[in-house]
PDB file of C-alpha atoms and ligand atoms in Angstrom:
ATOM      1  CA  MET N   1     -29.735 -85.898  27.343  1.00 90.00           C
ATOM      2  CA  THR N   2     -26.684 -85.653  25.172  1.00 94.00           C
ATOM      3  CA  LEU N   3     -26.991 -85.327  21.354  1.00 97.00           C
ATOM      4  CA  PHE N   4     -25.859 -88.996  20.978  1.00 98.00           C
ATOM      5  CA  GLU N   5     -28.542 -90.229  23.430  1.00 98.00           C
ATOM      6  CA  LYS N   6     -31.091 -88.456  21.158  1.00 98.00           C
ATOM      7  CA  ILE N   7     -29.548 -90.093  18.164  1.00 98.00           C
ATOM      8  CA  ILE N   8     -29.643 -93.504  19.811  1.00 98.00           C
ATOM      9  CA  ALA N   9     -33.249 -93.023  20.849  1.00 98.00           C
ATOM     10  CA  LYS N  10     -33.921 -92.043  17.172  1.00 98.00           C
ATOM     11  CA  GLU N  11     -35.204 -88.681  18.308  1.00 98.00           C
ATOM     12  CA  LEU N  12     -32.614 -87.106  16.029  1.00 98.00           C
ATOM     13  CA  PRO N  13     -31.994 -88.495  12.575  1.00 98.00           C
ATOM     14  CA  SER N  14     -28.538 -90.072  11.689  1.00 98.00           C
ATOM     15  CA  THR N  15     -27.178 -92.438   9.021  1.00 98.00           C
ATOM     16  CA  VAL N  16     -26.688 -95.603  10.858  1.00 98.00           C
ATOM     17  CA  LEU N  17     -23.833 -97.890   9.615  1.00 98.00           C
ATOM     18  CA  TYR N  18     -24.025-100.534  12.201  1.00 98.00           C
ATOM     19  CA  GLU N  19     -26.145-101.196  15.327  1.00 98.00           C
ATOM     20  CA  ASP N  20     -26.453-103.888  17.972  1.00 98.00           C
ATOM     21  CA  GLU N  21     -27.744-103.843  21.573  1.00 98.00           C
ATOM     22  CA  ARG N  22     -24.736-102.269  22.983  1.00 98.00           C
ATOM     23  CA  CYS N  23     -23.474 -99.745  20.482  1.00 98.00           C
ATOM     24  CA  ILE N  24     -24.307 -97.839  17.256  1.00 98.00           C
ATOM     25  CA  CYS N  25     -22.147 -96.571  14.548  1.00 98.00           C
ATOM     26  CA  ILE N  26     -23.293 -93.485  12.548  1.00 98.00           C
ATOM     27  CA  LYS N  27     -21.921 -91.328   9.825  1.00 98.00           C
ATOM     28  CA  ASP N  28     -20.370 -88.010  11.281  1.00 98.00           C
ATOM     29  CA  VAL N  29     -22.382 -85.071  10.114  1.00 98.00           C
ATOM     30  CA  ALA N  30     -19.233 -82.960   9.456  1.00 98.00           C
ATOM     31  CA  PRO N  31     -16.776 -85.600   7.954  1.00 98.00           C
ATOM     32  CA  GLN N  32     -12.984 -84.918   8.384  1.00 97.00           C
ATOM     33  CA  ALA N  33     -12.171 -87.598   5.852  1.00 97.00           C
ATOM     34  CA  LYS N  34     -13.930 -89.208   3.010  1.00 98.00           C
ATOM     35  CA  VAL N  35     -15.094 -91.890   5.458  1.00 98.00           C
ATOM     36  CA  HIS N  36     -15.916 -90.674   8.919  1.00 98.00           C
ATOM     37  CA  ALA N  37     -17.867 -92.808  11.286  1.00 98.00           C
ATOM     38  CA  LEU N  38     -18.659 -92.515  14.992  1.00 98.00           C
ATOM     39  CA  LEU N  39     -18.867 -95.672  17.153  1.00 99.00           C
ATOM     40  CA  ILE N  40     -20.971 -94.799  20.232  1.00 99.00           C
ATOM     41  CA  PRO N  41     -21.923 -96.954  23.150  1.00 98.00           C
ATOM     42  CA  LYS N  42     -25.650 -96.920  23.964  1.00 98.00           C
ATOM     43  CA  LEU N  43     -24.736 -96.495  27.609  1.00 98.00           C
ATOM     44  CA  ALA N  44     -24.154 -92.805  28.363  1.00 98.00           C
ATOM     45  CA  ILE N  45     -20.556 -92.816  29.524  1.00 98.00           C
ATOM     46  CA  PRO N  46     -19.156 -89.133  29.331  1.00 98.00           C
ATOM     47  CA  SER N  47     -15.741 -90.061  28.215  1.00 98.00           C
ATOM     48  CA  LEU N  48     -12.770 -92.495  28.520  1.00 98.00           C
ATOM     49  CA  ASN N  49     -12.068 -90.900  31.952  1.00 98.00           C
ATOM     50  CA  ASP N  50     -15.318 -92.290  33.228  1.00 98.00           C
ATOM     51  CA  LEU N  51     -14.628 -95.928  32.480  1.00 98.00           C
ATOM     52  CA  THR N  52     -14.815 -98.518  35.311  1.00 98.00           C
ATOM     53  CA  GLN N  53     -14.302-102.214  35.464  1.00 98.00           C
ATOM     54  CA  ASP N  54     -17.971-102.521  34.882  1.00 98.00           C
ATOM     55  CA  HIS N  55     -17.536-101.210  31.366  1.00 98.00           C
ATOM     56  CA  GLN N  56     -14.794-103.816  30.515  1.00 98.00           C
ATOM     57  CA  ASN N  57     -17.080-106.124  28.477  1.00 98.00           C
ATOM     58  CA  LEU N  58     -18.725-103.258  26.687  1.00 98.00           C
ATOM     59  CA  ILE N  59     -15.395-101.549  25.617  1.00 98.00           C
ATOM     60  CA  ALA N  60     -14.075-104.976  24.391  1.00 98.00           C
ATOM     61  CA  HIS N  61     -17.191-105.433  22.441  1.00 98.00           C
ATOM     62  CA  MET N  62     -16.824-102.062  20.770  1.00 98.00           C
ATOM     63  CA  MET N  63     -13.169-102.603  19.907  1.00 98.00           C
ATOM     64  CA  LEU N  64     -13.994-105.825  18.352  1.00 98.00           C
ATOM     65  CA  GLN N  65     -16.668-104.151  16.204  1.00 98.00           C
ATOM     66  CA  ILE N  66     -14.193-101.583  14.734  1.00 98.00           C
ATOM     67  CA  PRO N  67     -12.308-103.935  12.325  1.00 98.00           C
ATOM     68  CA  LYS N  68     -15.763-105.328  11.104  1.00 98.00           C
ATOM     69  CA  ILE N  69     -17.171-101.878  10.613  1.00 98.00           C
ATOM     70  CA  ALA N  70     -14.012-100.851   8.858  1.00 98.00           C
ATOM     71  CA  SER N  71     -14.188-103.965   6.622  1.00 98.00           C
ATOM     72  CA  ASP N  72     -17.816-103.107   5.791  1.00 98.00           C
ATOM     73  CA  LEU N  73     -16.715 -99.481   4.935  1.00 98.00           C
ATOM     74  CA  GLY N  74     -14.040-100.858   2.602  1.00 98.00           C
ATOM     75  CA  LEU N  75     -11.095 -99.517   4.858  1.00 98.00           C
ATOM     76  CA  SER N  76      -9.404-102.758   5.744  1.00 98.00           C
ATOM     77  CA  GLU N  77      -6.877-102.958   2.951  1.00 97.00           C
ATOM     78  CA  THR N  78      -6.039 -99.309   2.835  1.00 98.00           C
ATOM     79  CA  GLY N  79      -6.007 -98.599   6.556  1.00 98.00           C
ATOM     80  CA  TYR N  80      -7.797 -96.116   8.758  1.00 98.00           C
ATOM     81  CA  ARG N  81      -7.493 -94.272  11.993  1.00 97.00           C
ATOM     82  CA  VAL N  82      -9.425 -94.501  15.216  1.00 98.00           C
ATOM     83  CA  VAL N  83      -9.548 -91.471  17.259  1.00 97.00           C
ATOM     84  CA  ASN N  84     -11.017 -90.676  20.742  1.00 98.00           C
ATOM     85  CA  ASN N  85     -11.167 -87.161  22.134  1.00 98.00           C
ATOM     86  CA  ILE N  86     -11.242 -86.602  25.781  1.00 98.00           C
ATOM     87  CA  GLY N  87     -12.326 -83.338  27.482  1.00 98.00           C
ATOM     88  CA  GLN N  88     -11.464 -79.758  26.664  1.00 98.00           C
ATOM     89  CA  HIS N  89      -7.828 -80.155  25.616  1.00 97.00           C
ATOM     90  CA  GLY N  90      -8.637 -83.236  23.671  1.00 97.00           C
ATOM     91  CA  GLY N  91     -11.230 -81.358  21.695  1.00 97.00           C
ATOM     92  CA  GLN N  92     -14.205 -83.437  22.757  1.00 98.00           C
ATOM     93  CA  SER N  93     -17.322 -81.581  21.902  1.00 98.00           C
ATOM     94  CA  VAL N  94     -19.997 -84.277  22.720  1.00 98.00           C
ATOM     95  CA  PRO N  95     -19.941 -85.455  26.261  1.00 98.00           C
ATOM     96  CA  HIS N  96     -20.693 -89.026  25.464  1.00 98.00           C
ATOM     97  CA  LEU N  97     -17.932 -91.618  24.753  1.00 98.00           C
ATOM     98  CA  HIS N  98     -17.429 -92.137  21.074  1.00 98.00           C
ATOM     99  CA  PHE N  99     -14.675 -93.386  18.678  1.00 98.00           C
ATOM    100  CA  HIS N 100     -14.015 -91.665  15.463  1.00 98.00           C
ATOM    101  CA  ILE N 101     -13.155 -94.071  12.439  1.00 98.00           C
ATOM    102  CA  LEU N 102     -11.444 -92.188   9.764  1.00 98.00           C
ATOM    103  CA  GLY N 103     -10.250 -93.253   6.356  1.00 98.00           C
ATOM    104  CA  GLY N 104     -11.036 -93.600   2.599  1.00 98.00           C
ATOM    105  CA  GLU N 105      -8.048 -91.403   1.786  1.00 98.00           C
ATOM    106  CA  GLN N 106      -4.593 -90.695   2.975  1.00 97.00           C
ATOM    107  CA  LEU N 107      -4.799 -88.986   6.279  1.00 96.00           C
ATOM    108  CA  SER N 108      -2.235 -86.250   7.089  1.00 91.00           C
ATOM    109  CA  GLY N 109      -0.046 -86.381  10.239  1.00 82.00           C
ATOM    110  CA  ASN N 110      -0.158 -88.771  12.857  1.00 68.00           C
ATOM    111  CA  PHE N 111      -3.150 -87.411  14.625  1.00 57.00           C
ATOM    112  CA  ALA N 112      -6.611 -86.155  13.525  1.00 52.00           C
TER     113      ALA N 112
HETATM  114  P1  AMP M   1     -15.884 -84.816  19.310  1.00 86.80           P
HETATM  115  O1  AMP M   1     -15.403 -83.509  18.895  1.00 86.80           O
HETATM  116  O2  AMP M   1     -14.684 -85.879  19.382  1.00 86.80           O
HETATM  117  O3  AMP M   1     -16.699 -84.771  20.631  1.00 86.80           O
HETATM  118  O4  AMP M   1     -16.722 -85.555  18.082  1.00 86.80           O
HETATM  119  C1  AMP M   1     -18.087 -85.261  18.072  1.00 86.80           C
HETATM  120  C2  AMP M   1     -18.416 -85.502  16.670  1.00 86.80           C
HETATM  121  O5  AMP M   1     -19.852 -85.530  16.420  1.00 86.80           O
HETATM  122  C3  AMP M   1     -17.918 -84.404  15.669  1.00 86.80           C
HETATM  123  O6  AMP M   1     -17.028 -84.960  14.756  1.00 86.80           O
HETATM  124  C4  AMP M   1     -19.056 -83.832  15.000  1.00 86.80           C
HETATM  125  O7  AMP M   1     -18.995 -83.609  13.636  1.00 86.80           O
HETATM  126  C5  AMP M   1     -20.200 -85.007  15.222  1.00 86.80           C
HETATM  127  N1  AMP M   1     -21.529 -84.619  15.234  1.00 86.80           N
HETATM  128  C6  AMP M   1     -22.057 -83.508  15.786  1.00 86.80           C
HETATM  129  N2  AMP M   1     -23.465 -83.637  15.689  1.00 86.80           N
HETATM  130  C7  AMP M   1     -23.759 -84.773  14.961  1.00 86.80           C
HETATM  131  C8  AMP M   1     -24.912 -85.311  14.391  1.00 86.80           C
HETATM  132  N3  AMP M   1     -26.205 -84.819  14.608  1.00 86.80           N
HETATM  133  N4  AMP M   1     -24.845 -86.442  13.686  1.00 86.80           N
HETATM  134  C9  AMP M   1     -23.520 -87.093  13.396  1.00 86.80           C
HETATM  135  N5  AMP M   1     -22.471 -86.543  13.984  1.00 86.80           N
HETATM  136  C10 AMP M   1     -22.447 -85.421  14.583  1.00 86.80           C
END
């Protein structure tokens, strides 16, 4: 069971910013920006590499939640960054697909 599965199952504490039947958005415990959220599917997909056609609706659903969550977090006007790390070279540390939502200040560079 991954860390995020435990968070989804509420076996580990987290600050939930948004939740529905298919995904959950939590505060990152080690924020890399003033606002740093993680959007996580409840289905345990290891990474973007593991997506199949079966996940099409889930991923579309999650992408559509991002601007809504960003709006709730006050990021719409100033902008924000969405990051997805894949595997070792991508710097992925939790093998459960998740999208970082970063903002609340000017972010440096083009990548997180
Ligand atoms: P990644 O490195 O892309 O796999 O991102 C994993 C993220 O999970 C990192 O930004 C961590 O800070 C974050 N993280 C690790 N443990 C927790 C936790 N218990 N609650 C919230 N975020 C976490």
